[in-house]
Tab-separated table of C-alpha atoms in Angstrom:
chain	number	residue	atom	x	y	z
A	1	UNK	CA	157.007	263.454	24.285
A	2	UNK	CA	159.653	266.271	24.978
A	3	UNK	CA	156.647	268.445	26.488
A	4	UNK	CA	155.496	265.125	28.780
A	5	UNK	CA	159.212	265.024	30.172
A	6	UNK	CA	159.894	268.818	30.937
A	7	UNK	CA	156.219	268.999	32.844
A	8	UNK	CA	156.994	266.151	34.535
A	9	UNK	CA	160.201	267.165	35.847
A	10	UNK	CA	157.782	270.515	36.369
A	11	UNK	CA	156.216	268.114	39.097
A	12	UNK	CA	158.964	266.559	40.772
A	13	UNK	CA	160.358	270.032	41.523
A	14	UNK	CA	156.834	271.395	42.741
A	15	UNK	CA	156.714	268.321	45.367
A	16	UNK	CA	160.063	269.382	47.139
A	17	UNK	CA	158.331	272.547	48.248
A	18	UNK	CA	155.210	270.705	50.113
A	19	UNK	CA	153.756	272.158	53.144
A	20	UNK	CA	155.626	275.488	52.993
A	21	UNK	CA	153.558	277.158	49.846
A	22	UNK	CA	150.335	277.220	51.047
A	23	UNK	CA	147.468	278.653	51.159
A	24	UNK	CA	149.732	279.121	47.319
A	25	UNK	CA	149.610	276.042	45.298
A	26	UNK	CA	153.457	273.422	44.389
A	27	UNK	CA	154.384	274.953	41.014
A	28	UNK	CA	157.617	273.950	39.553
A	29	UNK	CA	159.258	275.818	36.035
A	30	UNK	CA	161.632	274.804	33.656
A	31	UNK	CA	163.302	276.579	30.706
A	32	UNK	CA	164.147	274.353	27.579
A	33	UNK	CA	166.047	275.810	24.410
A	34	UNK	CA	166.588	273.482	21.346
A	35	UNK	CA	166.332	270.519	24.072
A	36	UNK	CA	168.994	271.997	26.608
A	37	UNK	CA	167.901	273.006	29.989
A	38	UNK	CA	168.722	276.547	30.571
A	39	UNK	CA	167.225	277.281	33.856
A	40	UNK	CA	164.243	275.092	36.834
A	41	UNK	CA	163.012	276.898	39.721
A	42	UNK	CA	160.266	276.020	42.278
A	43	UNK	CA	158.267	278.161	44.356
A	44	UNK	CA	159.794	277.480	47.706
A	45	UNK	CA	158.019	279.147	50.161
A	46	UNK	CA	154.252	281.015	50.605
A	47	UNK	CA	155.289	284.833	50.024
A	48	UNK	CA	158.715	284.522	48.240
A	49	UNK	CA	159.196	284.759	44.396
A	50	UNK	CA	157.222	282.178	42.063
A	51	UNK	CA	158.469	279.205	40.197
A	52	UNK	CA	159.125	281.020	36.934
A	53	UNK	CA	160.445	284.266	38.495
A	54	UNK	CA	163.741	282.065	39.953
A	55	UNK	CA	163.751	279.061	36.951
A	56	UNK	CA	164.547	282.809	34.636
A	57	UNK	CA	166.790	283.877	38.232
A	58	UNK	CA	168.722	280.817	37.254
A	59	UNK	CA	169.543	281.021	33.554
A	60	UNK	CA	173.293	281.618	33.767
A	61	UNK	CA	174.711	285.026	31.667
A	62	UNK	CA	175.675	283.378	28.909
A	63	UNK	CA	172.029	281.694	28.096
A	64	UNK	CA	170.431	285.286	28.651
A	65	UNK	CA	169.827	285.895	25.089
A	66	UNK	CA	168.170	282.439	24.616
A	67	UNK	CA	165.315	283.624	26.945
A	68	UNK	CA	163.304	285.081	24.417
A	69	UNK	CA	164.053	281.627	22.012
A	70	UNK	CA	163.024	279.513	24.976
A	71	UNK	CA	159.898	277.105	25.793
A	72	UNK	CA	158.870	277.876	28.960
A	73	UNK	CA	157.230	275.016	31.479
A	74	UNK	CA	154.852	274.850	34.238
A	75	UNK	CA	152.653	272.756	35.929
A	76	UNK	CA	149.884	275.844	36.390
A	77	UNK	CA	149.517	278.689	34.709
A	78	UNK	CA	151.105	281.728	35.819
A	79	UNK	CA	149.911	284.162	37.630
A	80	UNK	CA	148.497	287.264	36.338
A	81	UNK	CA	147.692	289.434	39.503
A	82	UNK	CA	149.527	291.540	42.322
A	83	UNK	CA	149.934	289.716	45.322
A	84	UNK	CA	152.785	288.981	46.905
A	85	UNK	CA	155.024	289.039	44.219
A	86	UNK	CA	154.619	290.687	40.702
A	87	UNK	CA	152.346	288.693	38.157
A	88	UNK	CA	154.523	285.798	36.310
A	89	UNK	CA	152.275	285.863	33.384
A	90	UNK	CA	153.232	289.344	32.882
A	91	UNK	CA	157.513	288.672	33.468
A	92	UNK	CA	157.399	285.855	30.904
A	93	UNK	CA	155.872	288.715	28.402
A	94	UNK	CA	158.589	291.388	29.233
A	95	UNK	CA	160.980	288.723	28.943
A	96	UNK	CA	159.529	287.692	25.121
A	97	UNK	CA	159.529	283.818	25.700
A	98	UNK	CA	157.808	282.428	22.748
A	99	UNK	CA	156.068	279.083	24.059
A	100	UNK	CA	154.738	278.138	27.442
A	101	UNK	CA	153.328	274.836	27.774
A	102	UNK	CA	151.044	274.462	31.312
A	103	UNK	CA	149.973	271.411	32.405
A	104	UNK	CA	146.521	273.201	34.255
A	105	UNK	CA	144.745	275.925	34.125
A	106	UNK	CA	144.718	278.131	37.494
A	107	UNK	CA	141.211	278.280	39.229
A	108	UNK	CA	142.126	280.763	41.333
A	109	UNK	CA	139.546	283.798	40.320
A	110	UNK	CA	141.890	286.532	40.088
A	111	UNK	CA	143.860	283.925	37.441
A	112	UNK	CA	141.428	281.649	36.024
A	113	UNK	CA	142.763	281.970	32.377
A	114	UNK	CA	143.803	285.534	32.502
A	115	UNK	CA	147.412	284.524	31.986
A	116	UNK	CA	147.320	281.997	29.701
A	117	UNK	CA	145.689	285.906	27.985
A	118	UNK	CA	148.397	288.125	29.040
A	119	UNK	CA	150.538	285.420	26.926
A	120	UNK	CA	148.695	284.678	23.776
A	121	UNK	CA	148.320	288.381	23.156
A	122	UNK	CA	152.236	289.099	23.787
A	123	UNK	CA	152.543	286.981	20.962
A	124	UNK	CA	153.430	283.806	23.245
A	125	UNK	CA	152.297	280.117	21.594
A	126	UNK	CA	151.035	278.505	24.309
A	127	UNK	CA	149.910	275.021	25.267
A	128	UNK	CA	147.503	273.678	27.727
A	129	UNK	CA	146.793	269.730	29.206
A	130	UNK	CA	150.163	268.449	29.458
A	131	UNK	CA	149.984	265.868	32.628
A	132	UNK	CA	146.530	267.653	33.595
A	133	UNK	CA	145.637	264.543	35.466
A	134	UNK	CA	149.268	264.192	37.664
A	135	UNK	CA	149.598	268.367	37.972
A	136	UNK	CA	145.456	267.937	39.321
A	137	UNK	CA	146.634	265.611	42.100
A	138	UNK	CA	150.032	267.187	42.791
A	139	UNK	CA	147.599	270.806	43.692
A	140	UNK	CA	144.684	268.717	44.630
A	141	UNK	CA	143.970	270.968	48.063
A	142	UNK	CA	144.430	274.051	46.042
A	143	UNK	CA	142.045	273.010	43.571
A	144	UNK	CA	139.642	271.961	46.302
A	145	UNK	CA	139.931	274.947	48.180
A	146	UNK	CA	139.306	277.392	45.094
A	147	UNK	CA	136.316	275.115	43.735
A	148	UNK	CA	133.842	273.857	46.405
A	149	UNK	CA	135.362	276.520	49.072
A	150	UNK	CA	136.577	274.267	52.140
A	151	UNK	CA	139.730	272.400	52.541
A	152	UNK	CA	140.656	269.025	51.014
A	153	UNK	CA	139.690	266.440	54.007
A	154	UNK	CA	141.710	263.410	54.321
A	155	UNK	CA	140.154	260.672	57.260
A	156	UNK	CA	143.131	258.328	58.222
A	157	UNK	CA	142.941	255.529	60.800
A	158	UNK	CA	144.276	252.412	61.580
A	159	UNK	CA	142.035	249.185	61.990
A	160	UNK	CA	143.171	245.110	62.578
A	161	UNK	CA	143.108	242.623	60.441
A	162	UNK	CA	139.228	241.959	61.970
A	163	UNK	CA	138.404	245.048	61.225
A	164	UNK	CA	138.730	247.034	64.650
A	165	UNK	CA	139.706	250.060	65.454
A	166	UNK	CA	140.220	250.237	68.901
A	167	UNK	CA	139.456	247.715	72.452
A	168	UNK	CA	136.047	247.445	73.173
A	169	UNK	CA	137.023	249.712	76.698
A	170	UNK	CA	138.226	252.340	73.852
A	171	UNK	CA	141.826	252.304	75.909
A	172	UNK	CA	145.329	252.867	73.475
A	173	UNK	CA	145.932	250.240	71.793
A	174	UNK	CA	148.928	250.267	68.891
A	175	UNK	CA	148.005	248.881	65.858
A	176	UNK	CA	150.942	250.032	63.052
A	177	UNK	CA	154.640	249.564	62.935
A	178	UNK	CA	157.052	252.422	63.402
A	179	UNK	CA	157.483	252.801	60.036
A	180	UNK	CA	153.927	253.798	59.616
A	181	UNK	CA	153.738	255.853	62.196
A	182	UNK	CA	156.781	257.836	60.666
A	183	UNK	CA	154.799	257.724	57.338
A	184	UNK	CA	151.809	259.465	58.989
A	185	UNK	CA	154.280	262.194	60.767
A	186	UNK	CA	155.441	262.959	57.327
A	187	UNK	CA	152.202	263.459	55.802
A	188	UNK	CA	150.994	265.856	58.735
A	189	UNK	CA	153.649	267.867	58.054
A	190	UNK	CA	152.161	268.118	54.336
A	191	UNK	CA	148.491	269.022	55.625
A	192	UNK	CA	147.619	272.406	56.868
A	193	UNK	CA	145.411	271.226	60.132
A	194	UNK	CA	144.644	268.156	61.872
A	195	UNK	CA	141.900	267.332	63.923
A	196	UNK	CA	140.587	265.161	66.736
A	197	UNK	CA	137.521	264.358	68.808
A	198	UNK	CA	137.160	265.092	72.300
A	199	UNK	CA	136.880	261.156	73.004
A	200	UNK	CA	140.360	260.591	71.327
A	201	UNK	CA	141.813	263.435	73.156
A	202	UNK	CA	140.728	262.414	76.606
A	203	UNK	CA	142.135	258.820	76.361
A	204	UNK	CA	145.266	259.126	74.005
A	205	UNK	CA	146.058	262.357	75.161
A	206	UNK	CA	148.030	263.142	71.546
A	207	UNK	CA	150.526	265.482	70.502
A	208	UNK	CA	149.112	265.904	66.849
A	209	UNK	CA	152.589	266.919	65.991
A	210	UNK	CA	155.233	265.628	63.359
A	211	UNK	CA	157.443	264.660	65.500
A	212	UNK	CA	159.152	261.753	63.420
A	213	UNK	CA	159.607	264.007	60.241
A	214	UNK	CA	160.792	267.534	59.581
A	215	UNK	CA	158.945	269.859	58.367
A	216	UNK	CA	155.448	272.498	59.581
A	217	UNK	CA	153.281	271.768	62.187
A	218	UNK	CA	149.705	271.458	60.915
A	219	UNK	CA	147.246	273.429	62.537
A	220	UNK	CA	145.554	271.277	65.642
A	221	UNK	CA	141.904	270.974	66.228
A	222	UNK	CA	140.161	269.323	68.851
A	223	UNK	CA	136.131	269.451	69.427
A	224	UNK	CA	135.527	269.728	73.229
A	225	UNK	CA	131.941	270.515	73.610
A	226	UNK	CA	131.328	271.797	76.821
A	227	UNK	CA	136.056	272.865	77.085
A	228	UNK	CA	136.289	269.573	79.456
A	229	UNK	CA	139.858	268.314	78.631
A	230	UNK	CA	142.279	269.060	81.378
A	231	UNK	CA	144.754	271.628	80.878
A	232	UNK	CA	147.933	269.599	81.123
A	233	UNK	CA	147.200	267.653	78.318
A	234	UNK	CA	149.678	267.585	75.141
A	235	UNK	CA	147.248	270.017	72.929
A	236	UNK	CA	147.482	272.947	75.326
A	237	UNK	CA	151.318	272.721	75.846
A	238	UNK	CA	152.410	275.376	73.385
A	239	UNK	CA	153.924	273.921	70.753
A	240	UNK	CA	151.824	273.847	67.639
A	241	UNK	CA	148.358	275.944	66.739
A	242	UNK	CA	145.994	274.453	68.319
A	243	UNK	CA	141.546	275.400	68.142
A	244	UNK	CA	139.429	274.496	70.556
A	245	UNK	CA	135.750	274.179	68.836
A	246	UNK	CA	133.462	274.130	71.541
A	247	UNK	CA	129.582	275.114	72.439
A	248	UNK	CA	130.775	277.626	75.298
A	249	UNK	CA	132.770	280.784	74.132
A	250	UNK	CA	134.796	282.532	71.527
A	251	UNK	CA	138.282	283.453	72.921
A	252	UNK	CA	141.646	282.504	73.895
A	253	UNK	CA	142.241	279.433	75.844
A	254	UNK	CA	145.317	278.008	77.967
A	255	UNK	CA	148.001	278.263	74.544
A	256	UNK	CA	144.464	277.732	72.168
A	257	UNK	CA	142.213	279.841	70.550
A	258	UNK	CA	138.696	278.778	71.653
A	259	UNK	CA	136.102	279.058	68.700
A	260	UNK	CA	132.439	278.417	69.503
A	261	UNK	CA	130.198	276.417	66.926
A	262	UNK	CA	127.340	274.978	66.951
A	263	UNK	CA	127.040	270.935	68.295
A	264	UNK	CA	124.696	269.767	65.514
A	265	UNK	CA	124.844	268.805	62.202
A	266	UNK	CA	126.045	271.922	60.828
A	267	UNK	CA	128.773	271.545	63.084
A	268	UNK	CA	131.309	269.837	60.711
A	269	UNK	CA	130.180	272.612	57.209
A	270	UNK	CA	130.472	275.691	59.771
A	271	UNK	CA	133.731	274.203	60.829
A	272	UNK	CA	135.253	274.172	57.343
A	273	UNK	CA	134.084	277.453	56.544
A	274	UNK	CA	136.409	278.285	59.228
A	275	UNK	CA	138.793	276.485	58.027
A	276	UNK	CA	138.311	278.239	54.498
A	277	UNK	CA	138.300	282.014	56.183
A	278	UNK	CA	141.950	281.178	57.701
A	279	UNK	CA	143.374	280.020	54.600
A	280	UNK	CA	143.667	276.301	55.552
A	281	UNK	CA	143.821	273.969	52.351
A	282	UNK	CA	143.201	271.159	53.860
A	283	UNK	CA	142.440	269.033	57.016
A	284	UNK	CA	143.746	265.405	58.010
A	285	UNK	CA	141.216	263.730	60.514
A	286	UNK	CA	142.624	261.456	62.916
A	287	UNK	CA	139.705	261.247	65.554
A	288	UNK	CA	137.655	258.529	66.824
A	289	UNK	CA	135.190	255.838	64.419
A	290	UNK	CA	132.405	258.967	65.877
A	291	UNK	CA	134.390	261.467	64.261
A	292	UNK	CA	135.269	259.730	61.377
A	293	UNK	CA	131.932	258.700	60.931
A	294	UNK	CA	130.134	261.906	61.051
A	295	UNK	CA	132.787	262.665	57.919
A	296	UNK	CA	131.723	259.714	55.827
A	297	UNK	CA	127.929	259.994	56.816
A	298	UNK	CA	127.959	263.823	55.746
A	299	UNK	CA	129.779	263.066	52.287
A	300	UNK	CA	132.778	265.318	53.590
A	301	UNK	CA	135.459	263.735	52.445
A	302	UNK	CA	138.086	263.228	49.829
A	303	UNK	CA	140.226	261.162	50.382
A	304	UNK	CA	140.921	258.419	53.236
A	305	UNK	CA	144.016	256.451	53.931
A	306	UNK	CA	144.019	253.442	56.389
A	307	UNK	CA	146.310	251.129	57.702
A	308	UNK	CA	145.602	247.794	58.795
A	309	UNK	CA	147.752	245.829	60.548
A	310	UNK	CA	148.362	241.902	61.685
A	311	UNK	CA	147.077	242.353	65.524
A	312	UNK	CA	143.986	240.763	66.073
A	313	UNK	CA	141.801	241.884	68.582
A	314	UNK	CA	138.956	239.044	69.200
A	315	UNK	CA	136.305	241.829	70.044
A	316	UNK	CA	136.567	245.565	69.956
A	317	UNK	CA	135.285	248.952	68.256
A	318	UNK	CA	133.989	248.613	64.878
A	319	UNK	CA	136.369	250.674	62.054
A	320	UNK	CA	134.566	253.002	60.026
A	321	UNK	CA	132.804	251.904	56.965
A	322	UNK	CA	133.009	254.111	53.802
A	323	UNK	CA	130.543	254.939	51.298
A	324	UNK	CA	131.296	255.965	47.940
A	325	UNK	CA	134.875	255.179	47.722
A	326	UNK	CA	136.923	253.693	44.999
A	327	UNK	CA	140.446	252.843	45.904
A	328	UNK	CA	143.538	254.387	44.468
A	329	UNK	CA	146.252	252.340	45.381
A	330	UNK	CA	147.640	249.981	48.178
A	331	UNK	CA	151.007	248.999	49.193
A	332	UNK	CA	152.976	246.932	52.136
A	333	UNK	CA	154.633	249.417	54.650
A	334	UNK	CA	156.932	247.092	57.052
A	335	UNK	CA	154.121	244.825	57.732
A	336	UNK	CA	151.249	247.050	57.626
A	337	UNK	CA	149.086	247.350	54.579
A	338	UNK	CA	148.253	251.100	53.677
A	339	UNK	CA	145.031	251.030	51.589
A	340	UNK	CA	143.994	254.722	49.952
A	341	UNK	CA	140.703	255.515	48.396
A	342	UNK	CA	139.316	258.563	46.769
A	343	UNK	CA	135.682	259.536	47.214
A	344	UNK	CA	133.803	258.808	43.849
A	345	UNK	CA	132.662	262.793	44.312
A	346	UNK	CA	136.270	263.810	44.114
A	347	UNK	CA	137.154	264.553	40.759
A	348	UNK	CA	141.265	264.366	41.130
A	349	UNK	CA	142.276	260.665	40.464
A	350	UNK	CA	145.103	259.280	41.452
A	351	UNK	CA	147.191	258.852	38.231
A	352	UNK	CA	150.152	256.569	39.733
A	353	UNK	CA	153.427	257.056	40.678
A	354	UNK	CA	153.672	260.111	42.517
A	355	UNK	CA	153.463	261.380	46.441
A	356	UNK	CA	150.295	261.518	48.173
């Protein structure tokens, strides 16, 4: 049970670092001797030193010598190449620590097991599968990203109790609360891109920014087919990343890069190979029930979270209809009901209690 607590406090520290790690995964360490904390660290920020490298920066002077008595935890296994920083695997060798308990393995290919090596053979007892389900969802994108090669996609929308998404004239309409809408600021700022149609960005003319929360702007991406949308709109104002996919050019746009795909149905796969070149773990889609459709139709999904709330429109654009799904939890936000399902295909459950 001691080993359940330490990984899960492992957890909670590797959540406070969302959206600044990646493309790195949330890893959170703590050092336990004879049931006293010694030392916790978190990595805190893509290219600065790993979660074990400041839990050990931690230990105060007179705890050094208990280093080497200590039982190291993690939620993934260390590291055990050069990148950035200097491989963890190999520092919790040097520094003799007999146990390390890891709730997963890392799939990354330069780790994939190699230090969960490095530590067995310096003599290191070492224990896999604590929490494997909760430290699978907490690195979900990561794990995505280094398995089937693309970013984790989560579809989002908001529909009315009917069942609409939008008028039947496709104008704004407001369907959730201002608490939800804060919700949905905070988890952009968790998400490495966000993406649109060109539909959506012609009528709503959105920001695609987090502009209720604080924290990273994702990435924006709008499709604009034949580069259409006028210049003054929000995405072309400078203040976040922003990609034009379109049929015309490669190039740089008005504040936009401008990156030239093909309209058909490899559209959507070429796009997330894209994605997976530039590092981008993952991709919130917040377009239009066309957008979102082409998603679900194509099985390229994860994950989709949607909102319904008590307006009733009497007539109005359909919401989009999953396939596959199972749903993970629900819950009352203000008024709103949030409803999140998985995609049976996706093989990180949601094990309860923790941030999405």
């Amino acid at each position: 049970m001691q080993d359940v607590a330490y990984i899960k406090r492992c957890i909670e520290l590797a959540e406070l670092s969302k959206g600044y790690t990646a493309p790195n995964p949330m890893v959170g360490a703590v050092l336990v001797h004879e049931g006293r904390v010694i030392g916790e660290g978190r990595h805190e920020r893509y290219g600065e030193a790993h979660a074990e490298v400041n839990c050990l920066a931690s230990v105060k002077d007179e705890d050094r010598e208990l280093v080497s008595k200590s039982t190291m935890y993690v939620n993934l296994e260390p590291c055990a190449h050069y990148g950035k920083t200097p491989p963890c695997a190999v520092r919790l060798a040097e520094e003799k620590v007999k146990r390390v308990v890891i709730a997963n393995q890392d799939p990354f290919e330069k780790v994939g097991g190699r230090g969960i090596d490095i530590l067995k053979s310096a003599g290191a007892e070492v224990v896999t599968g604590v929490l494997e389900k909760e430290g699978a969802w907490l690195n979900r994108r990561f794990f995505c990203f280094h398995t089937k090669q693309r970013p984790y996609i989560i579809l989002k929308w908001a529909q009315t109790a009917r069942g609409f998404f939008a008028p039947a004239d496709r104008s704004s309409y407001k369907i959730t609360n201002r608490q939800s809408q804060q919700l949905l600021h905070k988890w952009r700022t968790g998400e490495a891109a966000i993406m649109v149609g060109y539909q959506t960005a012609l009528s709503d003319n959105p920001q695609l920014t987090a502009r209720l929360w604080e924290g990273k702007q994702p990435l924006r991406i709008v499709l604009d087919r034949k580069l259409q949308l006028p210049v003054g709109h929000h995405l072309f104002d400078g203040t976040a990343e922003t990609w034009v996919v379109n049929e015309q050019k490669d190039g740089e746009g008005i504040n936009s890069k401008l990156l030239q795909l093909s309209f058909d149905n490899r559209l959507l796969p070429q796009l997330m190979n894209e994605l997976y070149e530039a590092d981008k773990l993952s991709l919130i889609v917040e377009g239009g029930a066309q957008l979102l459709g082409s998603f679900i139709d194509q099985g390229l999904w994860d994950e989709a979270r949607v909102f319904t709330g008590h307006d009733n429109l009497e007539e109005g654009v359909r919401a989009p209809a999953l396939q596959n799904e199972r749903v993970a939890f629900e819950t009352n936000i203000g008024g709103d009901q949030l409803r999140v399902y998985t995609n049976r295909n996706n093989p990180f459950s949601y094990p309860g209690n923790m941030e999405l």
